[in-house]
Amino acid sequence: RIAGPTGLVAAVLEAAAVSTDGSLVLFDHDGSIIHRSGGKPTGPLSSVLFERPDGRKQRLEGTLAKERLEAIAKLVKQTLETQSELAVTKDDLGRSRQELSLIYEFSHSVCRVNSVEDVADRFLFDIVNVLDAREGTFLGVDERKRELTVVCHHGSNFETATEFRLAMGEGIAGKVAEDGAP
């Protein structure tokens, strides 16, 4: 149960402080602390000090006029929006870092290979790992026999994979090889 505007402001700011790992201090007119994060207000509110997780501090002073309450609400909203945007940006950066790392590792390994089969093998290995797949097979076209054969594989049974043949036009892979279109 929240009593009066001081209690309401304290409750709203407390929720914002907790959700953003920030801290909150409320002061009365003579500078005495009437509320600190985790407590209950003990007197009339005169100023608010909101410390953001990045260390920046925001102080609002004066009476609890409508404009002050709106400013406090705006501060809380901006802080929560910033926190949400930072979380999304952090996730995006993590994905981008992983993608760039894979590209770098792949290009670095390609520079050390001696054949097209080695490049295909490394490429398939990376794709299987990125997709967290049980297995993967890279098929090549034998134009003379008009069929697809296994160039390399990961996770498949060696005998099954090396003996595999697929006629051009047969199945999805065969149709793609025949048409040349994905």
N, CA and C of each residue as an Amber inpcrd file, in Angstrom:
protein
   546
   0.8440000  -1.1890000   0.0000000   0.0000000   0.0000000   0.0000000
   0.8810000   1.2420000   0.0000000   0.5980000   2.1750000  -0.9050000
   1.4210000   3.3690000  -1.0730000   0.6200000   4.5770000  -0.5970000
   1.2240000   5.3650000   0.3120000   0.5360000   6.5410000   0.8430000
   1.0720000   7.8040000   0.1990000   0.1880000   8.5730000  -0.4220000
   0.5370000   9.8860000  -0.9240000   1.4720000   9.8770000  -2.1110000
   1.7250000  11.0810000  -2.6690000   2.5740000  11.1970000  -3.8470000
   4.0210000  10.8070000  -3.5790000   4.5290000  11.0480000  -2.3780000
   5.9100000  10.6540000  -2.0690000   6.0670000   9.1480000  -2.1660000
   5.1230000   8.4350000  -1.5890000   5.1620000   6.9760000  -1.6600000
   5.0280000   6.4670000  -3.0750000   4.1700000   7.1270000  -3.8650000
   3.9810000   6.7310000  -5.2580000   5.2670000   6.9320000  -6.0570000
   5.8750000   8.1160000  -5.9230000   7.1290000   8.3790000  -6.6280000
   8.1960000   7.3900000  -6.1910000   8.2870000   7.1390000  -4.8720000
   9.2850000   6.2010000  -4.3590000   9.0630000   4.8130000  -4.9410000
   7.8160000   4.3680000  -5.0120000   7.5380000   3.0240000  -5.5360000
   7.8920000   2.9220000  -7.0170000   7.5160000   3.9350000  -7.8050000
   7.8130000   3.9140000  -9.2440000   9.3200000   3.9500000  -9.4770000
   9.9990000   4.8600000  -8.7900000  11.4440000   4.9630000  -8.9820000
  12.1740000   3.7460000  -8.4430000  11.6650000   3.1800000  -7.3690000
  12.2800000   1.9670000  -6.8170000  12.2140000   0.8420000  -7.8440000
  11.0650000   0.6870000  -8.4870000  10.9200000  -0.3510000  -9.5180000
  11.8860000  -0.0960000 -10.6630000  12.0240000   1.1670000 -11.0670000
  12.9570000   1.4990000 -12.1480000  14.3900000   1.2410000 -11.7200000
  14.7210000   1.6090000 -10.4970000  16.0900000   1.4000000 -10.0100000
  16.4280000  -0.0790000  -9.9730000  15.4950000  -0.8890000  -9.4750000
  15.7440000  -2.3330000  -9.3970000  15.8790000  -2.9380000 -10.7880000
  15.0000000  -2.5350000 -11.7230000  15.0210000  -3.1440000 -13.0580000
  16.2300000  -2.7260000 -13.8750000  16.8720000  -1.6320000 -13.5290000
  18.0300000  -1.1640000 -14.2980000  19.3310000  -1.2600000 -13.5190000
  19.2960000  -1.9000000 -12.3670000  20.4670000  -2.0040000 -11.4940000
  20.9470000  -0.6290000 -11.0300000  20.0630000   0.3490000 -11.0520000
  20.4040000   1.6870000 -10.5760000  20.0980000   1.8020000  -9.0920000
  20.3270000   2.9780000  -8.5140000  19.9870000   3.2030000  -7.1210000
  19.2170000   4.5060000  -7.0010000  18.4970000   4.6520000  -5.8940000
  17.5890000   5.7590000  -5.7220000  17.7370000   6.3300000  -4.3250000
  17.7670000   7.6710000  -4.2200000  17.7590000   8.3510000  -2.9260000
  16.7800000   9.5140000  -3.0320000  15.8750000   9.6390000  -2.0250000
  14.9420000  10.7520000  -1.9650000  15.3250000  11.6230000  -0.7720000
  15.2350000  12.9550000  -0.9460000  15.6160000  13.8990000   0.1080000
  14.4310000  14.7880000   0.4690000  14.4250000  15.2770000   1.7270000
  13.4240000  16.2670000   2.0990000  13.9910000  17.6600000   1.8510000
  13.2650000  18.7010000   2.2380000  13.6520000  20.0750000   1.9120000
  14.9680000  20.5250000   2.5450000  15.3750000  19.9060000   3.6810000
  16.6470000  20.3200000   4.2920000  17.8150000  19.4050000   3.9130000
  17.6020000  18.5270000   2.9470000  18.6800000  17.6580000   2.4750000
  18.7850000  16.3290000   3.2030000  17.8910000  16.0800000   4.1570000
  17.9180000  14.7960000   4.8760000  17.3580000  13.6950000   3.9890000
  17.9760000  12.5510000   4.0750000  17.5110000  11.4020000   3.2850000
  16.2230000  10.8750000   3.8960000  15.1780000  10.7880000   3.0840000
  13.9150000  10.2180000   3.5500000  13.6500000   8.8440000   2.9400000
  14.4580000   8.4790000   1.9600000  14.2720000   7.1750000   1.3190000
  15.5510000   6.7910000   0.5860000  15.9190000   5.5470000   0.7160000
  17.0450000   4.9910000  -0.0180000  16.5510000   3.6760000  -0.6150000
  17.0830000   3.2610000  -1.7350000  16.6410000   2.0210000  -2.3780000
  16.4520000   0.9330000  -1.3360000  15.2820000   0.3100000  -1.3820000
  14.9920000  -0.7960000  -0.4750000  14.2500000  -0.3860000   0.7740000
  14.0870000   0.9290000   1.0350000  13.4080000   1.3900000   2.2490000
  12.0480000   1.9740000   1.9360000  11.4780000   2.6640000   2.9470000
  10.1940000   3.3380000   2.7760000  10.3850000   4.8190000   3.0550000
   9.6730000   5.6980000   2.3560000   9.7990000   7.1360000   2.6070000
   9.3990000   7.4660000   4.0430000  10.1520000   8.3900000   4.6500000
   9.8840000   8.7560000   6.0420000   9.4770000  10.2110000   6.1930000
   9.3110000  10.9550000   5.1160000   8.9400000  12.3600000   5.2240000
   8.5410000  12.9240000   3.8800000   8.3080000  14.2420000   3.8220000
   7.9060000  14.8790000   2.5530000   9.0660000  14.9230000   1.5670000
   8.7410000  14.7770000   0.3220000   9.7530000  14.7240000  -0.7380000
  10.0770000  16.1210000  -1.2490000  11.3850000  16.4030000  -1.3980000
  11.8030000  17.6800000  -1.9470000  12.7020000  17.4890000  -3.1620000
  13.5510000  16.4390000  -3.1530000  14.3900000  16.1900000  -4.3250000
  14.6360000  14.7040000  -4.4910000  14.9630000  14.3420000  -5.7210000
  15.1890000  12.9410000  -6.0880000  16.5660000  12.8390000  -6.7270000
  17.3390000  11.8520000  -6.3020000  18.6310000  11.5680000  -6.9390000
  18.5540000  10.1490000  -7.4740000  18.6640000  10.0260000  -8.7790000
  18.6100000   8.7130000  -9.4290000  19.9710000   8.4570000 -10.0480000
  20.6400000   7.3950000  -9.6210000  21.9530000   7.0660000 -10.1730000
  21.8010000   5.9120000 -11.1400000  22.2350000   6.1350000 -12.3730000
  22.1150000   5.1240000 -13.4240000  23.2410000   4.1010000 -13.3050000
  23.0530000   2.9310000 -13.9210000  24.0990000   1.8940000 -13.8540000
  25.4500000   2.3550000 -14.3860000  25.4400000   3.3120000 -15.3220000
  26.7080000   3.7830000 -15.8760000  27.3780000   4.8340000 -14.9930000
  26.7830000   5.1310000 -13.8300000  27.3790000   6.0750000 -12.8880000
  26.8470000   7.4900000 -13.0160000  26.1240000   7.7900000 -14.0860000
  25.5660000   9.1390000 -14.2360000  24.4690000   9.3400000 -13.1900000
  24.3730000  10.5760000 -12.6780000  23.3770000  10.8870000 -11.6600000
  22.4210000  11.9410000 -12.2000000  21.1700000  11.7950000 -11.8260000
  20.1440000  12.7460000 -12.2190000  19.4670000  13.2300000 -10.9470000
  19.4430000  14.5550000 -10.7340000  18.7860000  15.1040000  -9.5530000
  17.6310000  15.9840000 -10.0020000  16.4700000  15.7800000  -9.3770000
  15.3020000  16.6100000  -9.5970000  14.9620000  17.2480000  -8.2630000
  14.7380000  18.5620000  -8.2420000  14.4540000  19.2520000  -6.9960000
  13.1750000  20.0470000  -7.1100000  12.5620000  20.3040000  -5.9630000
  11.3640000  21.1390000  -5.9100000  10.1840000  20.3700000  -5.3620000
   9.0390000  20.9890000  -5.4280000   7.8350000  20.3610000  -4.9020000
   7.3210000  19.3270000  -5.9060000   6.3770000  18.5520000  -5.4570000
   5.8310000  17.4980000  -6.3160000   4.7050000  18.0370000  -7.2060000
   5.0040000  19.0700000  -7.9560000   4.0470000  19.6010000  -8.9130000
   3.9040000  18.6000000 -10.0550000   2.8690000  18.7740000 -10.8320000
   2.6090000  17.8840000 -11.9610000   3.8200000  17.8050000 -12.8830000
   4.4610000  18.9590000 -13.1290000   5.6240000  18.9810000 -14.0230000
   6.7550000  18.1070000 -13.4810000   6.9630000  18.1470000 -12.1490000
   8.0160000  17.3310000 -11.5300000   7.7080000  15.8440000 -11.6510000
   6.4710000  15.4970000 -11.4200000   6.0960000  14.0860000 -11.5590000
   6.2710000  13.6250000 -13.0090000   5.9110000  14.4860000 -13.9640000
   6.0940000  14.1430000 -15.3720000   7.5750000  14.0120000 -15.7180000
   8.4110000  14.8870000 -15.1350000   9.8540000  14.7900000 -15.3780000
  10.4120000  13.4930000 -14.8170000   9.9330000  13.1050000 -13.6360000
  10.3790000  11.8440000 -13.0260000   9.9450000  10.6710000 -13.8950000
   8.6910000  10.7010000 -14.3510000   8.1930000   9.6240000 -15.2080000
   9.0010000   9.5380000 -16.4980000   9.3480000  10.7150000 -17.0510000
  10.1450000  10.7440000 -18.2870000  11.5300000  10.1450000 -18.0470000
  12.1390000  10.4910000 -16.9150000  13.4520000   9.9370000 -16.5610000
  13.3970000   8.4190000 -16.4350000  12.3680000   7.9350000 -15.7490000
  12.2080000   6.4820000 -15.5850000  12.0360000   5.8250000 -16.9450000
  11.1820000   6.4050000 -17.7870000  10.9340000   5.8370000 -19.1100000
  12.2140000   5.8130000 -19.9510000  12.9530000   6.9300000 -19.9490000
  14.2010000   6.9850000 -20.7170000  15.2050000   5.9550000 -20.2180000
  15.3060000   5.8010000 -18.9250000  16.2480000   4.8400000 -18.3570000
  15.8850000   3.4180000 -18.7650000  14.6060000   3.0850000 -18.6750000
  14.1720000   1.7400000 -19.0530000  14.3570000   1.4970000 -20.5530000
  14.0490000   2.5080000 -21.3810000  14.2370000   2.3640000 -22.8250000
  15.7110000   2.1860000 -23.1620000  16.5620000   2.9670000 -22.5150000
  18.0000000   2.8490000 -22.7480000  18.4950000   1.4690000 -22.3600000
  18.0420000   0.9750000 -21.2230000  18.4490000  -0.3560000 -20.7650000
  18.0170000  -1.4200000 -21.7630000  16.8000000  -1.3000000 -22.2780000
  16.2890000  -2.2600000 -23.2560000  17.0910000  -2.1870000 -24.5580000
  17.3750000  -0.9760000 -25.0230000  18.1610000  -0.7980000 -26.2510000
  19.5720000  -1.3590000 -26.0810000  20.1520000  -1.1600000 -24.9210000
  21.4940000  -1.6880000 -24.6710000  21.5070000  -3.2170000 -24.7000000
  20.4710000  -3.8350000 -24.1590000  20.3930000  -5.2930000 -24.1680000
  20.2970000  -5.8140000 -25.6020000  19.4750000  -5.1690000 -26.4360000
  19.3240000  -5.5760000 -27.8390000  20.6510000  -5.3740000 -28.5810000
  21.2810000  -4.2250000 -28.3550000  22.5550000  -3.9330000 -29.0130000
  23.6210000  -4.9370000 -28.6020000  23.6380000  -5.3000000 -27.3440000
  24.6090000  -6.2820000 -26.8440000  24.3960000  -7.6260000 -27.5400000
  23.1410000  -8.0480000 -27.6840000  22.8480000  -9.2970000 -28.3790000
  23.2800000  -9.2230000 -29.8420000  22.9690000  -8.1010000 -30.5030000
  23.3510000  -7.9230000 -31.9090000  24.8660000  -7.9570000 -32.0740000
  25.5710000  -7.2820000 -31.1670000  27.0330000  -7.2820000 -31.2270000
  27.5970000  -8.6810000 -31.0220000  26.9950000  -9.4330000 -30.1260000
  27.4460000 -10.8050000 -29.8940000  27.2980000 -11.6660000 -31.1420000
  26.1430000 -11.5260000 -31.8090000  25.9250000 -12.2910000 -33.0510000
  26.8920000 -11.8490000 -34.1390000  27.0730000 -10.5360000 -34.2740000
  27.9930000 -10.0260000 -35.2990000  29.4150000 -10.4940000 -35.0320000
  29.8010000 -10.4860000 -33.7730000  31.1420000 -10.9470000 -33.4040000
  31.3140000 -12.4210000 -33.7750000  30.3010000 -13.2230000 -33.4890000
  30.3820000 -14.6480000 -33.8170000  30.4830000 -14.8440000 -35.3360000
  29.6720000 -14.1010000 -36.0890000  29.7130000 -14.2190000 -37.5450000
  31.0750000 -13.8030000 -38.0940000  31.5960000 -12.6760000 -37.6160000
  32.9070000 -12.2120000 -38.0830000  34.0130000 -13.1870000 -37.6930000
  33.8920000 -13.7610000 -36.5250000  34.8780000 -14.7340000 -36.0800000
  34.8760000 -15.9560000 -37.0000000  33.6870000 -16.4170000 -37.3770000
  33.5900000 -17.5690000 -38.2850000  34.1600000 -17.2260000 -39.6600000
  33.8390000 -16.0280000 -40.1450000  34.3720000 -15.6080000 -41.4450000
  35.8900000 -15.5390000 -41.3990000  36.4210000 -14.9650000 -40.3260000
  37.8680000 -14.8640000 -40.1770000  38.5070000 -16.2540000 -40.1170000
  37.9570000 -17.1190000 -39.2730000  38.5190000 -18.4720000 -39.1450000
  38.4690000 -19.2090000 -40.4770000  37.3220000 -19.0740000 -41.1840000
  37.1900000 -19.7670000 -42.4650000  38.1980000 -19.2210000 -43.4750000
  38.2970000 -17.8940000 -43.5950000  39.2280000 -17.3230000 -44.5730000
  40.6740000 -17.6510000 -44.2070000  40.9610000 -17.6810000 -42.9210000
  42.3130000 -18.0320000 -42.4730000  42.6360000 -19.4920000 -42.8420000
  41.6750000 -20.3740000 -42.6500000  41.9260000 -21.7850000 -42.9650000
  41.9720000 -22.0220000 -44.4760000  41.1960000 -21.2660000 -45.2590000
  41.1890000 -21.4170000 -46.7160000  42.5500000 -21.0670000 -47.2960000
  43.2050000 -20.0960000 -46.6910000  44.5360000 -19.6930000 -47.1740000
  45.5700000 -20.8090000 -47.0130000  45.2840000 -21.7730000 -46.1600000
  46.2560000 -22.8450000 -45.9070000  45.9120000 -24.1560000 -46.6020000
  44.8220000 -24.2100000 -47.3450000  44.4250000 -25.4770000 -47.9710000
  45.0150000 -25.5920000 -49.3720000  45.0620000 -26.8310000 -49.8320000
  45.7030000 -27.1040000 -51.1120000  44.7430000 -27.4820000 -52.2350000
  43.4740000 -27.7400000 -51.9120000  42.5520000 -28.1890000 -52.9580000
  41.1450000 -27.6570000 -52.7050000  40.3340000 -27.7210000 -53.7460000
  38.9400000 -27.3090000 -53.6450000  38.2060000 -28.2170000 -52.6550000
  38.5640000 -29.4800000 -52.6240000  37.9330000 -30.4180000 -51.6980000
  38.2140000 -30.0260000 -50.2430000  39.4410000 -29.5510000 -49.9890000
  39.7780000 -29.1060000 -48.6310000  38.9550000 -27.8770000 -48.2350000
  38.7520000 -26.9480000 -49.1870000  37.9300000 -25.7650000 -48.9080000
  36.4920000 -26.1970000 -48.6310000  35.9550000 -27.0900000 -49.4550000
  34.5890000 -27.5760000 -49.2610000  34.4600000 -28.2800000 -47.9120000
  35.4620000 -29.0740000 -47.5590000  35.4350000 -29.7910000 -46.2890000
  35.4170000 -28.8120000 -45.1160000  36.2580000 -27.7980000 -45.1660000
  36.3050000 -26.8090000 -44.0800000  34.9960000 -26.0240000 -44.0130000
  34.4780000 -25.6360000 -45.1680000  33.2120000 -24.9040000 -45.2320000
  32.0900000 -25.7350000 -44.6110000  31.9980000 -26.9950000 -44.9940000
  30.9530000 -27.8730000 -44.4720000  31.1100000 -28.0610000 -42.9720000
  32.3350000 -28.2370000 -42.5120000  32.6000000 -28.3980000 -41.0780000
  32.0670000 -27.1860000 -40.3070000  32.3570000 -25.9830000 -40.8040000
  31.8820000 -24.7690000 -40.1360000  30.3570000 -24.6650000 -40.1620000
  29.7400000 -24.9790000 -41.2880000  28.2810000 -24.9120000 -41.4070000
  27.6160000 -25.8930000 -40.4480000  28.1240000 -27.1110000 -40.3780000
  27.5680000 -28.1140000 -39.4610000  27.6650000 -27.6130000 -38.0170000
  28.7940000 -26.9950000 -37.6660000  28.9580000 -26.4790000 -36.2990000
  28.0470000 -25.2870000 -36.0210000  27.9330000 -24.3680000 -36.9690000
  27.0850000 -23.1910000 -36.7730000  25.6310000 -23.6090000 -36.6030000
  25.1860000 -24.5450000 -37.4140000  23.7970000 -25.0030000 -37.3450000
  23.5740000 -26.0260000 -36.2320000  24.6680000 -26.4380000 -35.5890000
  24.5980000 -27.4610000 -34.5310000  23.8800000 -28.7110000 -35.0610000
  24.2560000 -29.0810000 -36.2890000  23.6350000 -30.2260000 -36.9540000
  24.3600000 -31.5160000 -36.5840000  23.6450000 -32.6100000 -36.6560000
  24.2420000 -33.9240000 -36.4050000  25.2180000 -34.2960000 -37.4980000
  24.8530000 -33.9450000 -38.7300000  25.7000000 -34.3040000 -39.8650000
  25.4550000 -33.3650000 -41.0290000  26.3560000 -33.4070000 -41.9950000
  26.2120000 -32.6080000 -43.1940000  26.9680000 -33.2610000 -44.3350000
  26.4430000 -33.0700000 -45.5250000  27.0660000 -33.6560000 -46.7060000
  27.1460000 -32.5930000 -47.8010000  28.3010000 -32.5080000 -48.4510000
  28.5210000 -31.5640000 -49.5410000  28.5600000 -32.3870000 -50.8260000
  27.6110000 -32.1120000 -51.7270000  27.5020000 -32.8890000 -52.9650000
  28.1160000 -32.1160000 -54.1260000  28.7590000 -32.8520000 -54.9910000
  29.3280000 -32.2860000 -56.2040000  28.6960000 -32.9420000 -57.4190000
  28.7300000 -32.2650000 -58.5480000  28.1120000 -32.7790000 -59.7770000
  29.1660000 -33.4810000 -60.6220000  28.8690000 -34.7250000 -60.9920000
  29.6900000 -35.4630000 -61.9490000  28.9630000 -35.3150000 -63.2920000
  29.4280000 -34.3660000 -64.1230000  28.7630000 -34.0560000 -65.3910000
  28.7540000 -35.2470000 -66.3470000  29.8370000 -36.0350000 -66.3310000
  29.9420000 -37.1750000 -67.2400000  28.8640000 -38.2180000 -66.9310000
  28.6560000 -38.5030000 -65.6570000  27.6630000 -39.5130000 -65.2620000
  26.2900000 -38.8970000 -64.9910000  26.2040000 -37.5550000 -65.0150000
  24.9720000 -36.8370000 -64.7050000  24.3810000 -37.2740000 -63.3790000
  25.2570000 -37.2180000 -62.3620000  24.7950000 -37.5520000 -61.0190000
  25.5490000 -36.7270000 -59.9780000  25.0110000 -36.7000000 -58.7740000
  25.6460000 -36.0190000 -57.6450000  26.3820000 -37.0580000 -56.8090000
  27.5750000 -36.6930000 -56.3850000  28.3610000 -37.5730000 -55.5280000
  28.8260000 -36.7790000 -54.3090000  29.2240000 -37.4880000 -53.2800000
  29.6690000 -36.8550000 -52.0400000  31.0980000 -36.3420000 -52.2130000
  31.2890000 -35.0410000 -52.0280000  32.6240000 -34.4370000 -52.0500000
  33.2370000 -34.5550000 -50.6650000  32.4390000 -34.2520000 -49.6450000
  32.8790000 -34.4050000 -48.2580000  31.6540000 -34.5420000 -47.3730000
  31.8800000 -35.0110000 -46.1640000  30.7810000 -35.1860000 -45.2200000
  31.3180000 -35.0560000 -43.7920000  30.4170000 -34.7220000 -42.8940000
  30.7510000 -34.6720000 -41.4700000  29.6120000 -35.3140000 -40.7040000
  29.9460000 -36.2760000 -39.8740000  28.9610000 -36.9390000 -39.0460000
  28.2540000 -38.1010000 -39.7070000  28.3620000 -38.2480000 -41.0140000
  27.7050000 -39.3510000 -41.7160000  28.5650000 -40.6050000 -41.6150000
  27.9290000 -41.7360000 -41.8090000  28.6550000 -42.9980000 -41.8780000
  29.5400000 -42.9530000 -43.1280000  30.8370000 -43.1930000 -42.9790000
  31.7910000 -43.0640000 -44.0770000  31.4050000 -43.9080000 -45.2930000
  31.0720000 -45.1820000 -45.0700000  30.7380000 -46.0680000 -46.1980000
  29.4750000 -45.6070000 -46.8990000  28.4750000 -45.2370000 -46.1200000
  27.2090000 -44.7810000 -46.7050000  27.4250000 -43.5050000 -47.5080000
  28.1760000 -42.5860000 -46.9510000  28.4010000 -41.2970000 -47.6030000
  29.2020000 -41.4440000 -48.8940000  30.2340000 -42.2620000 -48.8890000
  31.0830000 -42.3800000 -50.0840000  30.4000000 -43.1590000 -51.2020000
  29.4330000 -43.9970000 -50.8720000  28.7350000 -44.7750000 -51.8940000
  27.4750000 -44.0780000 -52.3970000  27.1140000 -42.9760000 -51.8200000
  25.8850000 -42.2710000 -52.1670000  25.9810000 -41.6790000 -53.5670000
  24.9100000 -41.8530000 -54.3480000  24.7850000 -41.2710000 -55.6800000
  23.3480000 -40.7820000 -55.8240000  23.1900000 -39.6660000 -56.5310000
  21.8570000 -39.1260000 -56.7660000  21.8170000 -38.6270000 -58.1960000
  20.8400000 -39.1130000 -58.9640000  20.7220000 -38.7180000 -60.3730000
  20.2950000 -37.2590000 -60.4850000  20.8050000 -36.5930000 -61.5210000
  20.4090000 -35.2110000 -61.7890000  18.8910000 -35.1880000 -61.9570000
  18.2360000 -34.2010000 -61.3180000  16.7840000 -34.0830000 -61.4100000
  16.0480000 -34.8560000 -60.3370000  16.7350000 -35.7160000 -59.6110000
  16.0940000 -36.5380000 -58.5810000  16.2050000 -35.8470000 -57.2220000
  15.0760000 -35.7470000 -56.5060000  15.0780000 -35.1150000 -55.1950000
  15.3620000 -33.6170000 -55.2990000  15.3960000 -32.9540000 -54.1620000
  15.6190000 -31.4970000 -54.1500000  17.0090000 -31.1670000 -54.6430000
  18.0250000 -31.8460000 -54.1280000  19.4090000 -31.5640000 -54.5330000
  19.6110000 -31.8440000 -56.0220000  19.0260000 -32.9190000 -56.5240000
  19.1520000 -33.2580000 -57.9410000  18.4800000 -32.2300000 -58.8430000
  17.3220000 -31.7380000 -58.4190000  16.6180000 -30.6980000 -59.2010000
  17.4190000 -29.3930000 -59.2080000  17.9840000 -29.0310000 -58.0430000
  18.7890000 -27.8090000 -57.9670000  20.0130000 -27.9380000 -58.8870000
  20.6610000 -29.0950000 -58.8760000  21.8330000 -29.2980000 -59.7220000
  21.4600000 -29.2590000 -61.1990000  20.3110000 -29.8020000 -61.5400000
  19.8840000 -29.8440000 -62.9350000  19.4860000 -28.4350000 -63.4280000
  18.7130000 -27.7100000 -62.6180000  18.2560000 -26.3740000 -63.0070000
  19.2990000 -25.2890000 -62.8110000  20.1710000 -25.5130000 -61.8600000
  21.1720000 -24.4960000 -61.5280000  20.5970000 -23.3160000 -60.7700000
  19.3800000 -23.4720000 -60.2620000  18.7110000 -22.3900000 -59.5100000
  18.3330000 -22.9110000 -58.1260000  18.4790000 -22.0680000 -57.1320000
  18.1000000 -22.5240000 -55.7770000  16.5940000 -22.6960000 -55.6410000
